[in-house]
Short mmCIF file of C-alpha atoms in Angstrom, two decimals:
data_model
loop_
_atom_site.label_atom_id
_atom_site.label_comp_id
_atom_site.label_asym_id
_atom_site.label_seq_id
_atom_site.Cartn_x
_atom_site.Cartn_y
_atom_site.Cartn_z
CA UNK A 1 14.80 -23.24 -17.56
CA UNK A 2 11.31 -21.57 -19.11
CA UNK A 3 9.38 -22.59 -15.48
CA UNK A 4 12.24 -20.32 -13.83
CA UNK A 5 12.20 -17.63 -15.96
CA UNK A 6 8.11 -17.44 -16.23
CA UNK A 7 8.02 -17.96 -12.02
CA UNK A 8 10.40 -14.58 -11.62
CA UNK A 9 8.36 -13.21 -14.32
CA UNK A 10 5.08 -13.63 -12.68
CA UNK A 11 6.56 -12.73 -9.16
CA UNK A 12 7.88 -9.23 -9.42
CA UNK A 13 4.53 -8.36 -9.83
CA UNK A 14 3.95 -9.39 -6.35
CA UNK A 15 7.36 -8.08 -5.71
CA UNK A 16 5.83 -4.59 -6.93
CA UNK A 17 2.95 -4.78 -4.61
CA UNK A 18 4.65 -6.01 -1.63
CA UNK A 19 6.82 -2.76 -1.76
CA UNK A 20 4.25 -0.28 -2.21
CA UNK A 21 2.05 -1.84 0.87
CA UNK A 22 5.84 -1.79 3.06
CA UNK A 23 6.11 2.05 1.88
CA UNK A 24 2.10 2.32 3.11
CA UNK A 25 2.91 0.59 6.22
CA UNK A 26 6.21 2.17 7.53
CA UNK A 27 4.35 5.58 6.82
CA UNK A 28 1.67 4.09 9.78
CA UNK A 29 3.44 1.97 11.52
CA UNK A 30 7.29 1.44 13.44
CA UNK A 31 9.14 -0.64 10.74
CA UNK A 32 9.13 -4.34 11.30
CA UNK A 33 12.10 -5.93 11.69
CA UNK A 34 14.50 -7.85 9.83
CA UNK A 35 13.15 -11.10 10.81
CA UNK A 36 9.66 -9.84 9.99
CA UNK A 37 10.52 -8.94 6.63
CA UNK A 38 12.61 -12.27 5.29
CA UNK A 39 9.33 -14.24 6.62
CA UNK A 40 6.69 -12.08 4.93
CA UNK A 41 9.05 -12.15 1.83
CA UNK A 42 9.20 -15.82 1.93
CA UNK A 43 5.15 -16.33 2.37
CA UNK A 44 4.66 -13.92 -0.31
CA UNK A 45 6.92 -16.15 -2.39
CA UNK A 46 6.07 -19.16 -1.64
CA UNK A 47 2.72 -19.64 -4.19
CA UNK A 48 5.18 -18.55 -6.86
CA UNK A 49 7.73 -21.28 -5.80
CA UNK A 50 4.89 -24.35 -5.10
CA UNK A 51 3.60 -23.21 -9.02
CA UNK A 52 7.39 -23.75 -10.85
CA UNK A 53 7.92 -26.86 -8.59
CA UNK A 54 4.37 -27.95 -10.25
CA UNK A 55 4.89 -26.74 -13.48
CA UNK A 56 8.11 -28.67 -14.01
CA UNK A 57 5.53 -31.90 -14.71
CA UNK A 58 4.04 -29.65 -17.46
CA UNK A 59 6.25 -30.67 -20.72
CA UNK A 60 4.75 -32.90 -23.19
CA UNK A 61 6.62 -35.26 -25.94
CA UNK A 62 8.80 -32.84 -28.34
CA UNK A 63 7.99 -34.54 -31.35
CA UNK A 64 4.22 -34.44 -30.82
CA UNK A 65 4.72 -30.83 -29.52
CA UNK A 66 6.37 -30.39 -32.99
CA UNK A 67 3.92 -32.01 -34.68
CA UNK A 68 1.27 -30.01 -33.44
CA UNK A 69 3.43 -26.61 -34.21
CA UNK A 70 3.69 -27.79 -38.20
CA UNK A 71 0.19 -28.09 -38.15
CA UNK A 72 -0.60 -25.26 -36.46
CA UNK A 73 1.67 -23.29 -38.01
CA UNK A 74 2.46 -24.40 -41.68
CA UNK A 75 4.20 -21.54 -42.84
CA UNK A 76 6.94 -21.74 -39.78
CA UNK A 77 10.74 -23.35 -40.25
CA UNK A 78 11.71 -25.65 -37.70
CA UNK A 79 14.59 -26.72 -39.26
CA UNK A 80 16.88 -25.10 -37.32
CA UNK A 81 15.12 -25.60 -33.98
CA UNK A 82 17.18 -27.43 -31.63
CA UNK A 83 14.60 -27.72 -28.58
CA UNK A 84 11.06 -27.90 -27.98
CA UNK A 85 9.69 -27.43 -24.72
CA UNK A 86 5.88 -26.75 -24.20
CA UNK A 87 2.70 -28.37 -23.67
CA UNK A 88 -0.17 -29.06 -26.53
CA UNK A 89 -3.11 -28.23 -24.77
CA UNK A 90 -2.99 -26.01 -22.44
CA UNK A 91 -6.58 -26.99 -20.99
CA UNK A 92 -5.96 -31.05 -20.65
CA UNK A 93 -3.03 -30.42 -18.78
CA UNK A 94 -3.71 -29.56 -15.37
CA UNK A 95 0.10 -27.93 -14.11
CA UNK A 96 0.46 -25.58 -17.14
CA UNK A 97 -3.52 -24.88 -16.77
CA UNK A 98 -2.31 -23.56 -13.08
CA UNK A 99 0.99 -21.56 -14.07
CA UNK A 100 -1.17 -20.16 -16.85
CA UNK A 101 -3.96 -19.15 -14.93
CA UNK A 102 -1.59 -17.69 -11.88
CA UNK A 103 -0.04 -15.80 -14.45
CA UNK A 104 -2.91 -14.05 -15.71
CA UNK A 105 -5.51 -13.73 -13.64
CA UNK A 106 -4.06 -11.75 -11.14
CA UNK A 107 -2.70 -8.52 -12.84
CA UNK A 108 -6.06 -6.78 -12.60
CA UNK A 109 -6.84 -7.17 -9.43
CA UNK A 110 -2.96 -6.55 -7.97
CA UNK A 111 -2.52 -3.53 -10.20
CA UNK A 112 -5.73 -2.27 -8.79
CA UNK A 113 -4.17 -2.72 -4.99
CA UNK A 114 -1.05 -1.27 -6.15
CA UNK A 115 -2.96 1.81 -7.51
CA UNK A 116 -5.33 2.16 -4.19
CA UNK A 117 -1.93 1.47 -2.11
CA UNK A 118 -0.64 4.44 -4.12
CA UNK A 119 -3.18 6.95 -3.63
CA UNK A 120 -3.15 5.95 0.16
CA UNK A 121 0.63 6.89 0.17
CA UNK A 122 0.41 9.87 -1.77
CA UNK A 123 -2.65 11.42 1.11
CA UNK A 124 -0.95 10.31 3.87
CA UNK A 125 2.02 12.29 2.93
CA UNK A 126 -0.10 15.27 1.80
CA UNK A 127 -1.76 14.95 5.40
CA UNK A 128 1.94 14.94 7.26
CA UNK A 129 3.40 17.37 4.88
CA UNK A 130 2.69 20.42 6.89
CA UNK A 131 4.96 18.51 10.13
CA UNK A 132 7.77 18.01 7.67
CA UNK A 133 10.93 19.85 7.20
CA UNK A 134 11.39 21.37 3.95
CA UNK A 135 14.37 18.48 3.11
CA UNK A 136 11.68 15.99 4.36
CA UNK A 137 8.86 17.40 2.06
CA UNK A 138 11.61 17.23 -0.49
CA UNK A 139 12.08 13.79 0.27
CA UNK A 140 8.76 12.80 0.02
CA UNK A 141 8.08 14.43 -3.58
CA UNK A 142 10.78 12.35 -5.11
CA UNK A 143 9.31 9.45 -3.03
CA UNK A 144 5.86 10.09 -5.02
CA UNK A 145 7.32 10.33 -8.24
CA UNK A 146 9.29 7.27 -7.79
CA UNK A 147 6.00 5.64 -6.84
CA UNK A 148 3.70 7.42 -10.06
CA UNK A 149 6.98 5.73 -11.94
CA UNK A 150 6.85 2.37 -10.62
CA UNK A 151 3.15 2.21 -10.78
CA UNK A 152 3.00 2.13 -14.35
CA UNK A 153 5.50 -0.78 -15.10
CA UNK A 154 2.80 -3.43 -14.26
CA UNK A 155 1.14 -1.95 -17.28
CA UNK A 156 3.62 -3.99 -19.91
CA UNK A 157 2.77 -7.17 -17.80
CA UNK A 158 -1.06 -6.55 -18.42
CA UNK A 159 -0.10 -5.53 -22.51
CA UNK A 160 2.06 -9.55 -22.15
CA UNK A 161 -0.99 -10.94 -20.64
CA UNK A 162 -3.15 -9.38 -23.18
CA UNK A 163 -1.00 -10.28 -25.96
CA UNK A 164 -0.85 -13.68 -24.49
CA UNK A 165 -4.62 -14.41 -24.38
CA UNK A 166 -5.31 -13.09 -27.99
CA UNK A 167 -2.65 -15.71 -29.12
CA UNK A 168 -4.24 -18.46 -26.82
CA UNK A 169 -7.50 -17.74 -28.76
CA UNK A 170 -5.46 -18.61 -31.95
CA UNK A 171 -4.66 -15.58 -33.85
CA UNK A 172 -0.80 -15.90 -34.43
CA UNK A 173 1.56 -13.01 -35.57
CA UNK A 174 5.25 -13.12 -35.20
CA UNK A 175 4.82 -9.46 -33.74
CA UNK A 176 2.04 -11.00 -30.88
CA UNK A 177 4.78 -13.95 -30.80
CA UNK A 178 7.58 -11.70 -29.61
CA UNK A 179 5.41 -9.21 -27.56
CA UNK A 180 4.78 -11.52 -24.88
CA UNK A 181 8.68 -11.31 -23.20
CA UNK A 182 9.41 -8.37 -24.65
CA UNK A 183 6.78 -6.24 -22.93
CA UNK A 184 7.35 -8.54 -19.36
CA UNK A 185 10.88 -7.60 -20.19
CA UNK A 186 10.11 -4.24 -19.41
CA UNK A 187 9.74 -4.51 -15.77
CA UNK A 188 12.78 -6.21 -14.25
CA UNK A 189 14.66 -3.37 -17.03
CA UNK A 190 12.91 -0.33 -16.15
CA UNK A 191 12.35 -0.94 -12.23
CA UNK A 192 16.26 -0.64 -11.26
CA UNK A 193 16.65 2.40 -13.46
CA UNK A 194 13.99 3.73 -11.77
CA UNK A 195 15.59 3.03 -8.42
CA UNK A 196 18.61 4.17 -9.30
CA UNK A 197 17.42 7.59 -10.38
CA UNK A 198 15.10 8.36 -7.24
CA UNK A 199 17.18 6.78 -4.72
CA UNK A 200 20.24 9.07 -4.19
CA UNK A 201 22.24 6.43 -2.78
CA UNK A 202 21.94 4.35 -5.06
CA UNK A 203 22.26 7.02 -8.01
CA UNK A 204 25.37 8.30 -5.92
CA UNK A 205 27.23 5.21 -6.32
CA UNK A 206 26.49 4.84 -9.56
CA UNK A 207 27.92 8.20 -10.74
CA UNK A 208 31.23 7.13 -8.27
CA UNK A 209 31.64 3.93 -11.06
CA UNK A 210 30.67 6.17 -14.03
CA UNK A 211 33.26 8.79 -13.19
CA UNK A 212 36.28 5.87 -11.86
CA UNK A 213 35.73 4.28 -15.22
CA UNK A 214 35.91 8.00 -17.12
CA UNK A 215 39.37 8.64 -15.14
CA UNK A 216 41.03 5.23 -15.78
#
C-alpha cells in the first residue's frame, strides 16, 4: 500500500506541471482534443506507474528490517508495531534506489519549469490584455492568482524531500520523522481548495451543498 501512496505522491508533481504547460499552451494554441489529452495524460503517467510496478520487489525480511530499526534506533518501542515494511539499505537495493531517486531528484528542476511556465503565462496575458473585455481581463487576474497559488505548493514537496535527505544522512528526530508526509500532505490538501476558490464553478457548487445542508 506505501508504493501506491509514494507513486501518487511523487506524481502530482508532474500533475502540477502538466497543468500549468496545458494553461501555456491553450493560451497559444486551439485546445487539443479529448483524445489528445487522455494520451498525453497517460505518457506523462506512465514513468510513475513502471516505478510502483518496480518498487513492489523493494521490501526486505521484517525481522531483519526490525532488527536493523532496534539498532538504529535504540531508544524507539516497537512493541506495539504490527507491520514492517521497508528496505535496509537503500543503496544495495536497486528498485527502492530508483523510486528514491525519481522521487527526489526531480523537484528542482520541475519546479523551475513550473516557475518559467508561469511567468510565460502571466506575459502572455499581460500582452493580450489590452484585446480583452473587461470580464475577460477579470478572468484572467483570478487565473494568475490561482496560478501564483498553485505555484507555491511544490514548495512542501521540496521541504519533504529536504527533510527526507537529512534523515537519509542519519540524523533522526521524530519531528524530521513526521515531516516527510506531513509536508507532501500539503499538496493533494491545499490544491482542491485552491481550485475550488478560483474556479467559480466549482466554488458555486460548493456554496449550493453548503447552503442545502444549512436549510435541512
Amino acid at each position: 500500500m506505501i508504493n501506491f501512496r509514494l507513486h501518487f505522491f511523487v506524481h502530482s508533481l508532474f500533475s502540477l506541471l502538466l497543468s500549468f504547460a496545458y494553461r501555456y499552451y491553450v493560451l497559444c494554441y486551439p485546445a487539443p482534443s479529448r483524445n489528445t489529452l487522455i494520451v498525453i495524460i497517460l505518457i506523462v503517467y506512465l514513468p510513475t506507474f513502471t516505478h510502483m510496478v518496480i518498487y513492489l520487489f523493494a521490501n526486505d525480511d521484517p525481522k531483519e528490517l526490525e532488527d536493523a530499526l532496534r539498532n538504529q534506533l535504540p531508544n524507539y518501542s516497537f512493541e506495539d508495531t504490527k507491520v514492517i515494511i521497508g528496505t535496509v539499505d537503500t543503496m544495495k537495493s536497486l528498485p527502492t534506489l530508483l523510486m528514491t531517486l525519481y522521487m527526489v531528484v526531480p523537484i528542482i528542476p520541475v519546479y523551475a519549469i513550473i516557475l518559467l511556465v508561469r511567468l510565460k503565462v502571466r506575459r502572455k496575458l499581460d500582452g493580450i490584455a489590452d484585446k480583452m473585455s473587461h470580464h475577460t481581463r477579470r478572468m484572467h487576474h483570478t487565473l494568475l492568482n490561482a496560478l501564483t497559488c498553485q505555484a507555491i505548493l511544490p514548495i512542501f514537496y521540496l521541504e519533504a524531500v529536504i527533510t527526507f535527505v537529512i534523515q537519509t544522512l542519519g540524523i533522526n528526530h521524530k519531528l524530521l520523522e513526521y515531516s516527510v508526509f506531513s509536508m507532501i500532505l500539503m499538496i493533494p490538501s491545499l490544491s482542491p481548495v485552491i481550485n475550488i476558490y478560483f474556479i467559480r464553478p466549482y466554488r458555486s457548487e460548493v456554496n449550493y451543498f453548503i447552503q442545502k445542508d444549512d436549510q435541512l
